[in-house]
Amino acid sequence: MANVRIAQRWERTKWFRQARFGMFIHWGLYAIPARGEWVRSVESISNDDYQCFYNEFNPSRFDPVQWARLAKKAGMQYAVLTAKHHDGFCLFDSQLTDYKSTNTPFGRDIVREFLEAFRAEGIKTGLYFSLIDWHHPDYPHYQDAHHPMRKNPDYPNDTRNFSRYLDYLHGQVRELLTGYGNIDIMWFDFSYNEMNGEKWKASELVAMARELQPHIIIDNRLEGSGESSGTILTADPTAYAGDFAAPEQMIPPAGVVNVLGDPVPWEACVTLNNNWGYHAGDRHYKQAGMVVRMLVECVSKNGNLLLNVGPDALGRIPDESVKVLEQVGRWMDVNAESIYGCGQADYPKPEWGRYTQKGNKLYIHVLEEQAGAICLADMAGKINSLRLLNGRSQVRLTSHWNVKEYPHHAYFFLNEQSCDNYPLPDEKDTVLEATLGEGTD
Ligand code: GLC
């Protein structure tokens, strides 16, 4: 890695690449209409018509300590909260606007309380900050790609002063990075068309962020989005290319590498149902087993999973999400060592599941029941010992009569007595730890 920026981002993201699992929290006024965080844009809602939600914002059940405990229980190692989403509403006490949680009936600095609660649980913290702002008068309205008034010629842009908006944006980032202690991640969102890179004065913004918090890691959306990763994938990334790629609602087929083949730190951000912000009608929740498999898939491709929750207008994480996260937590409680600090294995993906690896520990994730012995392809003589993570019981390699024709593979039964592999002890993902080395115990 000759390029300094590439080497630096590798160094900076060390904890991040170990952590592997984080919580994304999308929360704001849009929890009240409860039709997702894009509601203003999708339904062309004007500032005036959105104002009622600001006037009534008073989430009496907001309890960030409970959120943090849930994240911790689920095995999440970091959390990212929307300090400001596209609607422009600030969850912190910005001195640069009145459009903030401290001015609503609620009157509290949500960002500050979030940070305190999560830090207290030992969870690293990040802030999502929207580059786009549908409330600020100097942000392009008519004919912008996304603005709620984009189709309305009554909102021309002639008198809008974008550089004034940039001062506001930079000023707010400065506020967040000076007034709130140590911030681990800055998650900017997002660039599109000509609203990209230096249009945001991105070099200056990143220089400021790194000066205020030298260790901070930054996503790639100052020049990218879920649609394109930007120069983070090139041999010569810009100063604002970011420290990690942020694929959205999908897990890249082969992880993320740059044009040189160097691994690029990455994090798939994924919703638990189909919306980021709270949506009262969206009951399409992923099951815990699927979440576990997504997490394992990310890790097996050297990536992280940032899993979203969207608290409701009272401040509660929906029951469905809580249930799923608690189940994931029970799996993590036993199997987290196959996730934290792990990455892609030296062996290709097996037919019945996945591998993750940390040093000479190969984690064998059995996802599918097998009629016969489970095949560890090309591992004959390479496995020193095999343990089920749940209970750390020994699992023996087998030389059963029907595998003798395949001497270069290793095989085992989870169910030695009946020489089969069903039902699996953990239907979400049964994990074994293989210690790689010569000789078998
Ligand atoms: C987006 C969306 C958004 C969400 C985000 C999360 O690009 O605009 O609402 O916050 O991605 O990745």
Short mmCIF file of C-alpha atoms and ligand atoms in Angstrom, two decimals:
data_model
loop_
_atom_site.label_atom_id
_atom_site.label_comp_id
_atom_site.label_asym_id
_atom_site.label_seq_id
_atom_site.Cartn_x
_atom_site.Cartn_y
_atom_site.Cartn_z
CA MET A 1 0.00 0.00 0.00
CA ALA A 2 2.23 2.72 -1.29
CA ASN A 3 -0.39 5.45 -1.18
CA VAL A 4 -0.31 7.35 2.12
CA ARG A 5 -4.05 7.86 2.28
CA ILE A 6 -4.69 4.17 1.74
CA ALA A 7 -2.20 3.27 4.45
CA GLN A 8 -3.69 5.84 6.83
CA ARG A 9 -7.25 4.68 6.38
CA TRP A 10 -6.14 1.12 7.09
CA GLU A 11 -4.51 2.22 10.31
CA ARG A 12 -7.39 4.46 11.39
CA THR A 13 -10.03 1.81 10.81
CA LYS A 14 -8.30 -0.82 12.90
CA TRP A 15 -10.89 -0.83 15.70
CA PHE A 16 -13.69 -0.57 13.16
CA ARG A 17 -12.52 -3.62 11.24
CA GLN A 18 -12.41 -5.54 14.52
CA ALA A 19 -15.80 -4.35 15.75
CA ARG A 20 -17.78 -5.74 12.80
CA PHE A 21 -21.28 -5.06 14.16
CA GLY A 22 -22.95 -1.71 14.79
CA MET A 23 -26.34 -0.12 15.36
CA PHE A 24 -27.69 2.58 13.05
CA ILE A 25 -30.39 4.78 14.54
CA HIS A 26 -32.62 6.87 12.29
CA TRP A 27 -34.72 9.17 14.38
CA GLY A 28 -36.27 12.57 13.95
CA LEU A 29 -39.53 14.40 13.31
CA TYR A 30 -40.39 11.89 10.58
CA ALA A 31 -41.14 9.35 13.31
CA ILE A 32 -44.45 11.19 13.79
CA PRO A 33 -45.90 10.94 10.26
CA ALA A 34 -44.42 7.43 10.49
CA ARG A 35 -44.04 6.88 6.77
CA GLY A 36 -40.25 6.78 6.58
CA GLU A 37 -37.57 9.48 6.71
CA TRP A 38 -38.08 10.48 3.07
CA VAL A 39 -41.72 11.39 3.68
CA ARG A 40 -41.18 15.10 2.93
CA SER A 41 -39.60 14.37 -0.42
CA VAL A 42 -41.89 11.51 -1.44
CA GLU A 43 -45.07 13.43 -0.60
CA SER A 44 -43.75 16.90 -1.57
CA ILE A 45 -44.47 18.27 1.90
CA SER A 46 -43.60 21.95 2.36
CA ASN A 47 -41.80 23.35 5.41
CA ASP A 48 -45.09 24.83 6.56
CA ASP A 49 -46.96 21.56 6.34
CA TYR A 50 -44.16 19.72 8.16
CA GLN A 51 -44.08 22.27 10.98
CA CYS A 52 -46.83 20.58 13.00
CA PHE A 53 -44.48 17.67 13.76
CA TYR A 54 -41.87 20.05 15.12
CA ASN A 55 -44.50 21.74 17.26
CA GLU A 56 -45.58 18.50 18.87
CA PHE A 57 -42.24 16.66 19.09
CA ASN A 58 -42.14 15.28 22.62
CA PRO A 59 -40.95 11.67 22.76
CA SER A 60 -41.75 10.98 26.39
CA ARG A 61 -40.41 7.42 26.29
CA PHE A 62 -36.96 8.36 24.96
CA ASP A 63 -34.50 6.34 27.00
CA PRO A 64 -31.05 6.18 25.40
CA VAL A 65 -29.79 3.99 28.24
CA GLN A 66 -32.27 1.34 27.17
CA TRP A 67 -31.18 1.73 23.53
CA ALA A 68 -27.55 1.35 24.54
CA ARG A 69 -28.25 -1.73 26.65
CA LEU A 70 -30.11 -3.31 23.76
CA ALA A 71 -27.21 -2.62 21.39
CA LYS A 72 -24.81 -4.06 23.91
CA LYS A 73 -26.95 -7.14 24.43
CA ALA A 74 -27.09 -7.68 20.68
CA GLY A 75 -23.29 -7.65 20.59
CA MET A 76 -23.05 -4.36 18.74
CA GLN A 77 -19.75 -2.56 19.25
CA TYR A 78 -20.62 0.85 17.87
CA ALA A 79 -23.65 2.98 17.12
CA VAL A 80 -24.41 5.81 14.71
CA LEU A 81 -27.26 8.27 15.32
CA THR A 82 -28.78 10.72 12.83
CA ALA A 83 -27.72 14.08 14.29
CA LYS A 84 -29.46 15.67 11.30
CA HIS A 85 -31.28 13.89 8.48
CA HIS A 86 -32.35 15.30 5.11
CA ASP A 87 -35.34 17.11 6.66
CA GLY A 88 -32.82 19.38 8.39
CA PHE A 89 -34.13 18.84 11.91
CA CYS A 90 -31.24 18.80 14.39
CA LEU A 91 -31.20 16.41 17.30
CA PHE A 92 -28.61 18.59 18.99
CA ASP A 93 -28.45 22.08 20.44
CA SER A 94 -26.94 23.85 17.45
CA GLN A 95 -26.29 27.55 17.87
CA LEU A 96 -26.70 28.01 14.14
CA THR A 97 -30.40 27.17 13.86
CA ASP A 98 -33.65 27.21 15.79
CA TYR A 99 -34.72 24.03 14.06
CA LYS A 100 -33.56 21.67 16.78
CA SER A 101 -34.83 19.30 19.43
CA THR A 102 -33.99 21.69 22.25
CA ASN A 103 -36.56 24.17 20.88
CA THR A 104 -39.39 21.65 20.63
CA PRO A 105 -41.64 20.80 23.60
CA PHE A 106 -39.14 18.00 24.30
CA GLY A 107 -36.38 20.52 24.98
CA ARG A 108 -33.49 18.04 25.21
CA ASP A 109 -30.18 17.58 23.40
CA ILE A 110 -30.70 14.07 22.05
CA VAL A 111 -27.22 13.73 20.56
CA ARG A 112 -25.62 14.50 23.92
CA GLU A 113 -27.78 11.99 25.77
CA PHE A 114 -27.20 9.35 23.11
CA LEU A 115 -23.44 9.79 23.34
CA GLU A 116 -23.40 9.60 27.12
CA ALA A 117 -25.57 6.50 27.27
CA PHE A 118 -23.68 4.54 24.63
CA ARG A 119 -20.26 5.51 25.91
CA ALA A 120 -21.32 4.33 29.36
CA GLU A 121 -21.92 0.87 27.86
CA GLY A 122 -18.47 0.90 26.25
CA ILE A 123 -19.93 1.30 22.77
CA LYS A 124 -18.13 3.48 20.25
CA THR A 125 -20.18 6.32 18.85
CA GLY A 126 -20.77 7.93 15.50
CA LEU A 127 -22.94 10.67 14.10
CA TYR A 128 -24.79 10.58 10.82
CA PHE A 129 -24.99 14.03 9.29
CA SER A 130 -27.01 14.82 6.18
CA LEU A 131 -25.25 16.95 3.58
CA ILE A 132 -28.68 17.43 2.05
CA ASP A 133 -30.97 19.85 3.87
CA TRP A 134 -34.62 20.32 2.93
CA HIS A 135 -35.25 22.94 5.58
CA HIS A 136 -32.45 25.40 4.95
CA PRO A 137 -33.49 28.30 2.69
CA ASP A 138 -30.14 28.33 0.87
CA TYR A 139 -30.27 24.71 -0.22
CA PRO A 140 -31.46 24.30 -3.86
CA HIS A 141 -35.21 23.71 -4.03
CA TYR A 142 -36.79 23.76 -7.52
CA GLN A 143 -35.27 21.19 -9.90
CA ASP A 144 -33.02 19.67 -7.29
CA ALA A 145 -33.05 15.87 -7.61
CA HIS A 146 -34.63 15.22 -4.20
CA HIS A 147 -35.95 18.39 -2.58
CA PRO A 148 -39.63 18.27 -1.57
CA MET A 149 -40.21 21.39 -3.69
CA ARG A 150 -38.21 20.12 -6.68
CA LYS A 151 -41.22 20.19 -8.97
CA ASN A 152 -42.58 23.49 -7.76
CA PRO A 153 -41.51 26.58 -9.77
CA ASP A 154 -42.70 28.75 -6.90
CA TYR A 155 -39.45 27.80 -5.17
CA PRO A 156 -36.79 29.11 -7.61
CA ASN A 157 -33.18 29.26 -6.54
CA ASP A 158 -32.11 32.73 -7.79
CA THR A 159 -31.76 34.26 -4.37
CA ARG A 160 -30.44 31.20 -2.61
CA ASN A 161 -26.87 31.49 -1.51
CA PHE A 162 -25.27 28.07 -1.45
CA SER A 163 -22.06 29.28 0.13
CA ARG A 164 -24.14 30.46 3.07
CA TYR A 165 -25.48 26.90 3.32
CA LEU A 166 -21.92 25.57 3.26
CA ASP A 167 -20.97 27.85 6.14
CA TYR A 168 -23.92 26.43 8.04
CA LEU A 169 -22.99 22.82 7.22
CA HIS A 170 -19.33 23.31 8.13
CA GLY A 171 -20.33 25.23 11.25
CA GLN A 172 -22.58 22.45 12.46
CA VAL A 173 -19.95 19.79 11.88
CA ARG A 174 -17.57 21.94 13.90
CA GLU A 175 -20.14 22.15 16.69
CA LEU A 176 -20.57 18.38 16.76
CA LEU A 177 -16.84 17.75 16.76
CA THR A 178 -15.99 20.31 19.43
CA GLY A 179 -18.89 20.27 21.87
CA TYR A 180 -19.54 16.57 22.34
CA GLY A 181 -16.29 14.90 23.32
CA ASN A 182 -14.74 12.07 21.42
CA ILE A 183 -16.64 11.05 18.28
CA ASP A 184 -15.47 7.85 16.58
CA ILE A 185 -17.30 8.04 13.26
CA MET A 186 -18.62 10.85 11.09
CA TRP A 187 -21.19 9.45 8.66
CA PHE A 188 -21.97 12.02 5.94
CA ASP A 189 -24.92 11.37 3.63
CA PHE A 190 -24.93 11.77 0.58
CA SER A 191 -23.64 13.05 -2.76
CA TYR A 192 -25.50 13.07 -6.06
CA ASN A 193 -25.03 14.62 -9.50
CA GLU A 194 -23.02 17.84 -9.15
CA MET A 195 -23.72 17.89 -5.39
CA ASN A 196 -20.51 16.05 -4.80
CA GLY A 197 -17.00 16.42 -3.38
CA GLU A 198 -15.77 20.00 -3.55
CA LYS A 199 -19.34 21.25 -4.01
CA TRP A 200 -19.52 20.54 -0.25
CA LYS A 201 -16.01 22.03 0.17
CA ALA A 202 -15.18 18.52 1.14
CA SER A 203 -11.39 18.90 1.41
CA GLU A 204 -11.84 21.70 3.90
CA LEU A 205 -14.54 19.80 5.78
CA VAL A 206 -12.41 16.68 6.12
CA ALA A 207 -9.33 18.70 7.08
CA MET A 208 -11.36 20.37 9.83
CA ALA A 209 -12.80 17.07 11.05
CA ARG A 210 -9.37 15.46 11.19
CA GLU A 211 -7.87 18.46 12.90
CA LEU A 212 -10.55 18.49 15.59
CA GLN A 213 -10.61 14.70 16.03
CA PRO A 214 -7.52 13.16 14.42
CA HIS A 215 -8.62 9.56 15.03
CA ILE A 216 -12.09 10.02 13.50
CA ILE A 217 -13.19 7.76 10.68
CA ILE A 218 -15.37 9.09 7.90
CA ASP A 219 -17.62 7.32 5.40
CA ASN A 220 -17.27 7.72 1.64
CA ARG A 221 -20.39 9.71 0.86
CA LEU A 222 -18.80 13.14 0.57
CA GLU A 223 -18.30 11.95 -2.98
CA GLY A 224 -20.42 8.85 -3.05
CA SER A 225 -23.73 7.31 -2.09
CA GLY A 226 -25.26 3.86 -1.99
CA GLU A 227 -25.06 4.07 -5.79
CA SER A 228 -21.36 4.68 -6.24
CA SER A 229 -18.39 4.39 -3.94
CA GLY A 230 -16.19 7.15 -5.36
CA THR A 231 -12.40 7.31 -5.41
CA ILE A 232 -12.03 5.13 -2.31
CA LEU A 233 -11.84 2.31 -4.86
CA THR A 234 -9.00 3.88 -6.83
CA ALA A 235 -5.23 3.80 -6.37
CA ASP A 236 -5.22 7.53 -5.64
CA PRO A 237 -8.20 8.47 -3.43
CA THR A 238 -9.06 12.11 -2.82
CA ALA A 239 -8.65 13.64 0.63
CA TYR A 240 -12.39 13.19 1.14
CA ALA A 241 -12.72 9.69 -0.33
CA GLY A 242 -13.44 8.41 3.16
CA ASP A 243 -12.12 5.63 5.32
CA PHE A 244 -14.74 3.03 4.50
CA ALA A 245 -17.19 2.19 1.74
CA ALA A 246 -20.89 2.18 2.61
CA PRO A 247 -22.90 -0.20 0.44
CA GLU A 248 -26.60 0.13 1.25
CA GLN A 249 -29.26 -2.57 1.55
CA MET A 250 -26.97 -5.14 -0.06
CA ILE A 251 -23.84 -7.12 0.70
CA PRO A 252 -21.23 -6.81 -2.06
CA PRO A 253 -20.76 -10.14 -3.87
CA ALA A 254 -17.05 -10.38 -3.14
CA GLY A 255 -16.47 -7.79 -0.44
CA VAL A 256 -14.79 -4.52 -1.42
CA VAL A 257 -11.31 -4.14 -2.87
CA ASN A 258 -9.77 -1.24 -4.76
CA VAL A 259 -8.39 -1.33 -8.29
CA LEU A 260 -5.06 -2.53 -6.91
CA GLY A 261 -6.73 -5.42 -5.14
CA ASP A 262 -6.12 -3.90 -1.68
CA PRO A 263 -8.95 -4.57 0.75
CA VAL A 264 -11.11 -1.48 1.37
CA PRO A 265 -12.75 -1.25 4.79
CA TRP A 266 -16.51 -1.45 4.30
CA GLU A 267 -19.77 -1.52 6.14
CA ALA A 268 -23.12 -2.65 4.75
CA CYS A 269 -25.92 -0.56 6.19
CA VAL A 270 -29.16 -2.50 6.28
CA THR A 271 -32.63 -1.89 7.72
CA LEU A 272 -34.41 -4.39 9.97
CA ASN A 273 -37.66 -3.84 8.09
CA ASN A 274 -37.86 -1.84 4.85
CA ASN A 275 -37.45 1.67 6.22
CA TRP A 276 -34.74 3.62 8.00
CA GLY A 277 -37.03 5.99 9.85
CA TYR A 278 -40.03 4.62 11.76
CA HIS A 279 -42.82 3.40 9.48
CA ALA A 280 -46.01 2.38 11.26
CA GLY A 281 -47.22 0.23 8.36
CA ASP A 282 -43.99 -1.65 7.69
CA ARG A 283 -44.13 -5.01 9.40
CA HIS A 284 -41.68 -6.61 7.02
CA TYR A 285 -39.05 -7.51 9.60
CA LYS A 286 -36.04 -9.70 8.97
CA GLN A 287 -35.83 -12.71 11.25
CA ALA A 288 -32.94 -13.11 13.68
CA GLY A 289 -31.54 -16.02 11.67
CA MET A 290 -31.32 -13.85 8.60
CA VAL A 291 -29.58 -11.09 10.56
CA VAL A 292 -27.02 -13.58 11.86
CA ARG A 293 -26.41 -14.85 8.33
CA MET A 294 -26.01 -11.30 7.00
CA LEU A 295 -23.52 -10.51 9.73
CA VAL A 296 -21.54 -13.67 9.06
CA GLU A 297 -21.60 -12.98 5.33
CA CYS A 298 -20.22 -9.46 5.87
CA VAL A 299 -17.43 -10.71 8.13
CA SER A 300 -16.59 -13.55 5.73
CA LYS A 301 -15.98 -10.83 3.12
CA ASN A 302 -13.97 -8.54 5.43
CA GLY A 303 -16.87 -6.18 6.10
CA ASN A 304 -19.08 -4.83 8.87
CA LEU A 305 -22.83 -4.76 9.34
CA LEU A 306 -24.51 -1.55 10.50
CA LEU A 307 -28.03 -2.65 11.34
CA ASN A 308 -30.72 -0.02 11.59
CA VAL A 309 -33.47 0.64 14.08
CA GLY A 310 -36.05 3.42 13.72
CA PRO A 311 -37.53 4.50 17.06
CA ASP A 312 -41.15 5.69 17.04
CA ALA A 313 -42.54 9.10 17.96
CA LEU A 314 -42.43 8.19 21.64
CA GLY A 315 -38.77 7.27 21.36
CA ARG A 316 -39.26 3.52 21.60
CA ILE A 317 -37.37 1.07 19.42
CA PRO A 318 -40.19 -1.02 17.91
CA ASP A 319 -40.94 -4.27 19.76
CA GLU A 320 -40.28 -6.32 16.64
CA SER A 321 -36.76 -4.88 16.40
CA VAL A 322 -36.12 -5.43 20.10
CA LYS A 323 -37.15 -9.06 19.79
CA VAL A 324 -34.89 -9.71 16.81
CA LEU A 325 -31.93 -7.95 18.41
CA GLU A 326 -32.35 -9.93 21.62
CA GLN A 327 -32.33 -13.18 19.66
CA VAL A 328 -29.25 -12.08 17.74
CA GLY A 329 -27.74 -11.25 21.13
CA ARG A 330 -28.31 -14.77 22.38
CA TRP A 331 -26.46 -16.10 19.35
CA MET A 332 -23.66 -13.55 19.79
CA ASP A 333 -23.35 -14.45 23.44
CA VAL A 334 -22.06 -17.85 22.39
CA ASN A 335 -20.54 -17.14 19.01
CA ALA A 336 -19.15 -13.59 19.04
CA GLU A 337 -15.58 -14.80 18.81
CA SER A 338 -16.34 -15.95 15.27
CA ILE A 339 -17.26 -12.31 14.45
CA TYR A 340 -15.06 -9.82 16.37
CA GLY A 341 -11.64 -9.39 14.84
CA CYS A 342 -12.44 -11.96 12.17
CA GLY A 343 -12.34 -11.63 8.41
CA GLN A 344 -12.16 -13.57 5.21
CA ALA A 345 -10.80 -17.10 5.56
CA ASP A 346 -7.94 -18.74 3.70
CA TYR A 347 -10.43 -21.24 2.30
CA PRO A 348 -13.23 -20.51 -0.18
CA LYS A 349 -16.87 -20.49 0.89
CA PRO A 350 -18.09 -24.02 1.64
CA GLU A 351 -21.30 -25.32 0.07
CA TRP A 352 -23.24 -25.57 3.34
CA GLY A 353 -22.29 -22.29 5.01
CA ARG A 354 -19.43 -19.87 5.47
CA TYR A 355 -16.04 -19.51 7.05
CA THR A 356 -14.62 -16.62 9.02
CA GLN A 357 -11.06 -16.58 10.32
CA LYS A 358 -8.81 -14.95 12.88
CA GLY A 359 -5.17 -16.04 12.74
CA ASN A 360 -5.04 -19.82 12.97
CA LYS A 361 -8.65 -20.05 14.16
CA LEU A 362 -11.02 -20.98 11.39
CA TYR A 363 -14.69 -20.53 12.28
CA ILE A 364 -16.96 -22.96 10.55
CA HIS A 365 -20.50 -21.63 10.20
CA VAL A 366 -22.83 -24.48 9.38
CA LEU A 367 -26.00 -23.01 7.93
CA GLU A 368 -27.52 -26.00 6.17
CA GLU A 369 -28.36 -29.43 7.42
CA GLN A 370 -26.41 -32.17 5.67
CA ALA A 371 -27.41 -35.76 5.05
CA GLY A 372 -23.91 -37.13 5.47
CA ALA A 373 -20.62 -35.89 6.87
CA ILE A 374 -19.80 -32.19 6.57
CA CYS A 375 -16.93 -31.66 4.20
CA LEU A 376 -14.05 -29.32 4.99
CA ALA A 377 -12.63 -29.19 1.51
CA ASP A 378 -8.84 -29.53 1.18
CA MET A 379 -8.32 -29.58 4.93
CA ALA A 380 -7.18 -33.14 5.52
CA GLY A 381 -4.23 -33.01 7.91
CA LYS A 382 -4.67 -29.25 8.42
CA ILE A 383 -6.91 -29.25 11.48
CA ASN A 384 -5.42 -29.56 14.90
CA SER A 385 -8.62 -29.50 16.91
CA LEU A 386 -12.30 -28.88 16.41
CA ARG A 387 -14.70 -27.44 19.00
CA LEU A 388 -18.32 -26.43 18.97
CA LEU A 389 -18.40 -22.81 20.18
CA ASN A 390 -21.55 -23.52 22.14
CA GLY A 391 -20.20 -25.42 25.13
CA ARG A 392 -16.76 -25.87 23.64
CA SER A 393 -17.35 -29.57 23.18
CA GLN A 394 -14.98 -31.59 21.09
CA VAL A 395 -16.06 -32.56 17.60
CA ARG A 396 -14.02 -35.35 16.03
CA LEU A 397 -12.97 -35.61 12.45
CA THR A 398 -14.27 -38.76 10.88
CA SER A 399 -12.87 -41.29 8.47
CA HIS A 400 -16.24 -42.96 8.02
CA TRP A 401 -16.29 -45.60 5.26
CA ASN A 402 -18.23 -43.44 2.81
CA VAL A 403 -15.76 -40.53 2.82
CA LYS A 404 -12.66 -42.66 2.25
CA GLU A 405 -12.66 -41.92 -1.45
CA TYR A 406 -11.91 -38.24 -0.72
CA PRO A 407 -8.68 -38.30 1.25
CA HIS A 408 -7.68 -34.64 0.72
CA HIS A 409 -10.83 -33.39 2.48
CA ALA A 410 -11.59 -33.47 6.20
CA TYR A 411 -15.04 -34.50 7.45
CA PHE A 412 -17.03 -34.40 10.65
CA PHE A 413 -20.43 -35.30 12.02
CA LEU A 414 -22.25 -33.06 14.45
CA ASN A 415 -24.28 -36.11 15.30
CA GLU A 416 -21.71 -38.89 15.61
CA GLN A 417 -24.16 -41.50 16.78
CA SER A 418 -26.31 -41.42 13.71
CA CYS A 419 -23.59 -40.22 11.33
CA ASP A 420 -25.57 -37.24 10.09
CA ASN A 421 -25.90 -33.51 10.47
CA TYR A 422 -29.51 -32.77 11.22
CA PRO A 423 -31.16 -31.21 12.99
CA LEU A 424 -28.44 -28.63 13.53
CA PRO A 425 -27.82 -27.70 17.18
CA ASP A 426 -28.42 -24.03 16.29
CA GLU A 427 -30.67 -23.51 13.33
CA LYS A 428 -29.52 -19.89 12.92
CA ASP A 429 -25.88 -20.86 12.52
CA THR A 430 -23.96 -23.61 14.30
CA VAL A 431 -20.37 -22.49 14.72
CA LEU A 432 -17.28 -24.63 15.20
CA GLU A 433 -13.79 -23.43 15.82
CA ALA A 434 -11.04 -25.25 14.00
CA THR A 435 -7.49 -24.68 15.14
CA LEU A 436 -5.40 -24.91 12.04
CA GLY A 437 -2.16 -26.78 12.34
CA GLU A 438 -0.59 -30.22 11.95
CA GLY A 439 -1.95 -33.29 13.77
CA THR A 440 -5.38 -33.93 15.18
CA ASP A 441 -6.36 -34.17 18.85
C1 GLC B 1 -29.72 7.12 2.17
C2 GLC B 1 -31.03 7.64 2.42
C3 GLC B 1 -31.37 7.54 3.78
C4 GLC B 1 -30.64 6.77 4.75
C5 GLC B 1 -29.30 6.35 4.31
C6 GLC B 1 -28.70 5.24 5.07
O1 GLC B 1 -29.02 7.42 1.15
O2 GLC B 1 -31.20 8.88 1.86
O3 GLC B 1 -32.58 8.03 4.14
O4 GLC B 1 -30.36 7.60 5.80
O5 GLC B 1 -29.13 6.24 3.00
O6 GLC B 1 -27.65 4.66 4.45
#
